[in-house]
PDB file of C-alpha atoms in Angstrom:
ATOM      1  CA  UNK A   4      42.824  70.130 109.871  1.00 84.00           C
ATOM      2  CA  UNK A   5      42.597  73.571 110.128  1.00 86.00           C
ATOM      3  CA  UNK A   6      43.213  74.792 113.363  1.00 86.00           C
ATOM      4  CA  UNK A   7      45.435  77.107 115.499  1.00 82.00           C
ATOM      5  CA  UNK A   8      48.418  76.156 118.014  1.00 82.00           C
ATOM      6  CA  UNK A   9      45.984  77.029 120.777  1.00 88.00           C
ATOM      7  CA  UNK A  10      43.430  74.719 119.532  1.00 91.00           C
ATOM      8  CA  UNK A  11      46.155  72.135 118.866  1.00 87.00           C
ATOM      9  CA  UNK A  12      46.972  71.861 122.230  1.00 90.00           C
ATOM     10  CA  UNK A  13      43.652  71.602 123.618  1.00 94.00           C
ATOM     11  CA  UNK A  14      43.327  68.333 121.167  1.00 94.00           C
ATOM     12  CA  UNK A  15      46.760  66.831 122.689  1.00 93.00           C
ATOM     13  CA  UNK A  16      47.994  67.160 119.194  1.00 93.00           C
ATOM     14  CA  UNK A  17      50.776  69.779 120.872  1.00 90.00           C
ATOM     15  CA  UNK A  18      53.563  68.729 123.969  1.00 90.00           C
ATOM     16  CA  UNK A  19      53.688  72.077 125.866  1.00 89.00           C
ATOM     17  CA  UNK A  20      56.867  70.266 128.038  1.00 91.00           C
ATOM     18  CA  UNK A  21      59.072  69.098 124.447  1.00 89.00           C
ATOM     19  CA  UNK A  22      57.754  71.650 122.176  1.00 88.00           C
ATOM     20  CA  UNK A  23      56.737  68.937 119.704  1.00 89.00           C
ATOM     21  CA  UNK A  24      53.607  69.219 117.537  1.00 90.00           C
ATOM     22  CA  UNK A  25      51.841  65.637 116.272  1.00 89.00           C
ATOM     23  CA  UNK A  26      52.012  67.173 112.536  1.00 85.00           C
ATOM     24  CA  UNK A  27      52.854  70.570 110.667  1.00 85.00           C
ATOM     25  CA  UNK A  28      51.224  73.544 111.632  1.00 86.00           C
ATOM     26  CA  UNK A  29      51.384  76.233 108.214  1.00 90.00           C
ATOM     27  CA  UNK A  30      50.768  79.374 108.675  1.00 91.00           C
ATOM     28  CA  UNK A  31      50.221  82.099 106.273  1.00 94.00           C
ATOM     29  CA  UNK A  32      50.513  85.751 108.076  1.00 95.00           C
ATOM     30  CA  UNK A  33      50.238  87.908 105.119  1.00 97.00           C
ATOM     31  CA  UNK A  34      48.942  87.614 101.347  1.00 97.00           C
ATOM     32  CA  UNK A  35      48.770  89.997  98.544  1.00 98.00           C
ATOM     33  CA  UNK A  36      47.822  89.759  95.129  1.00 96.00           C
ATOM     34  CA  UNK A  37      49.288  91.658  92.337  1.00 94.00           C
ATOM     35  CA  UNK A  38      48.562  90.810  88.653  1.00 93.00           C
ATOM     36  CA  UNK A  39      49.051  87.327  88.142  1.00 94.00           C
ATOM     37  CA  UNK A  40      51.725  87.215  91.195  1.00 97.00           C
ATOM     38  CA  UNK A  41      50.372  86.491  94.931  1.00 97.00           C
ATOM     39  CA  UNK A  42      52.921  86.942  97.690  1.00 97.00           C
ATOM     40  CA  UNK A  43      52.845  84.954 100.499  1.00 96.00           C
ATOM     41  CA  UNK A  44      54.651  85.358 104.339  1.00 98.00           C
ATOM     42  CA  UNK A  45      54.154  82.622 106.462  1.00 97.00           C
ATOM     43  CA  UNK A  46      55.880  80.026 108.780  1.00 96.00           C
ATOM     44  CA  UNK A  47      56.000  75.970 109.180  1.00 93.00           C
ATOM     45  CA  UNK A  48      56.023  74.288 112.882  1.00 89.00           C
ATOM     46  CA  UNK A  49      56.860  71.013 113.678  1.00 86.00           C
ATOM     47  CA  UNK A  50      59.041  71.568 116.715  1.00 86.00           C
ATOM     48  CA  UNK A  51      61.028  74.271 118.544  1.00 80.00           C
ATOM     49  CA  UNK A  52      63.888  73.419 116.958  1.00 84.00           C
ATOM     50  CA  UNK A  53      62.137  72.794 113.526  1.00 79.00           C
ATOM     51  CA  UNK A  54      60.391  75.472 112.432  1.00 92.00           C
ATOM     52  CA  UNK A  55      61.112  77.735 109.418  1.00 96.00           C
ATOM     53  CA  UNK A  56      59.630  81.676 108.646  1.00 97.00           C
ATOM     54  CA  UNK A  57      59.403  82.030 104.441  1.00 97.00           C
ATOM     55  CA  UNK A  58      58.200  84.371 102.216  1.00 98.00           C
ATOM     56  CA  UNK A  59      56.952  83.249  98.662  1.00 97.00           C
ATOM     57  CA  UNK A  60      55.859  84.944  95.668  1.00 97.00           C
ATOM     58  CA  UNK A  61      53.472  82.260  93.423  1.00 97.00           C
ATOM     59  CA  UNK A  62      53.185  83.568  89.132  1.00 97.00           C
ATOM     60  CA  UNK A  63      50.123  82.199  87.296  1.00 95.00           C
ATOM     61  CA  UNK A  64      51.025  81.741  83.872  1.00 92.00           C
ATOM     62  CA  UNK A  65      49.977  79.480  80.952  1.00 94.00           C
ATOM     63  CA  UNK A  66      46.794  77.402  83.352  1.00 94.00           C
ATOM     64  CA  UNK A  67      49.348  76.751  86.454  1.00 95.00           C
ATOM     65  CA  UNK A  68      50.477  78.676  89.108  1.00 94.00           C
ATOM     66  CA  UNK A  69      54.205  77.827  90.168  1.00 95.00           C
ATOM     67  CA  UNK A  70      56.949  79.530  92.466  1.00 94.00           C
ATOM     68  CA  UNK A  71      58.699  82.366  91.594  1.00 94.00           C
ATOM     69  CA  UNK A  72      61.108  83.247  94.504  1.00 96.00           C
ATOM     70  CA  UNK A  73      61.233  81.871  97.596  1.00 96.00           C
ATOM     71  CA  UNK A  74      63.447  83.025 100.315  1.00 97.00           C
ATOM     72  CA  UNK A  75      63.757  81.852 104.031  1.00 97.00           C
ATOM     73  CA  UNK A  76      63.253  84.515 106.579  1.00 97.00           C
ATOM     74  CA  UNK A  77      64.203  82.458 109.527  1.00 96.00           C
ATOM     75  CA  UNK A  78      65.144  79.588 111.168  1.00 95.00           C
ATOM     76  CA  UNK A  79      64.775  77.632 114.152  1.00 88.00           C
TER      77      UNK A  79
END
């Protein structure tokens, strides 16, 4: 579904009193592309207490794409 936290919560797919969403909300606050490297900031949802801030850079090589670095910015 592709949706915001707002819009979550007007579906009843968010709990405003425990913080809890009914899924994962991704969300990808920056991108840039560089050669065959895209970088990536962005965070994952679930709960208050389970959410996690990342930053990723993604290296196309030989037909696939895989991860390069990946390093945790924060945690809640």
């Amino acid at each position: 579904m592709d949706a915001t936290l707002e819009e979550l919560t007007e579906k009843g797919l968010y709990n405003t009193d425990t913080f809890v969403l009914d899924g994962v909300l991704l969300r990808i606050n920056k991108v840039d592309f560089k050669g065959n490297n895209i970088f990536f900031e962005g965070s994952k949802y679930r709960a208050g207490d389970g959410a996690v801030g990342v930053e990723v850079i993604v290296h196309y090589k030989d037909t696939k794409w895989k991860s390069r670095e990946v390093k945790i910015t924060w945690v809640s």
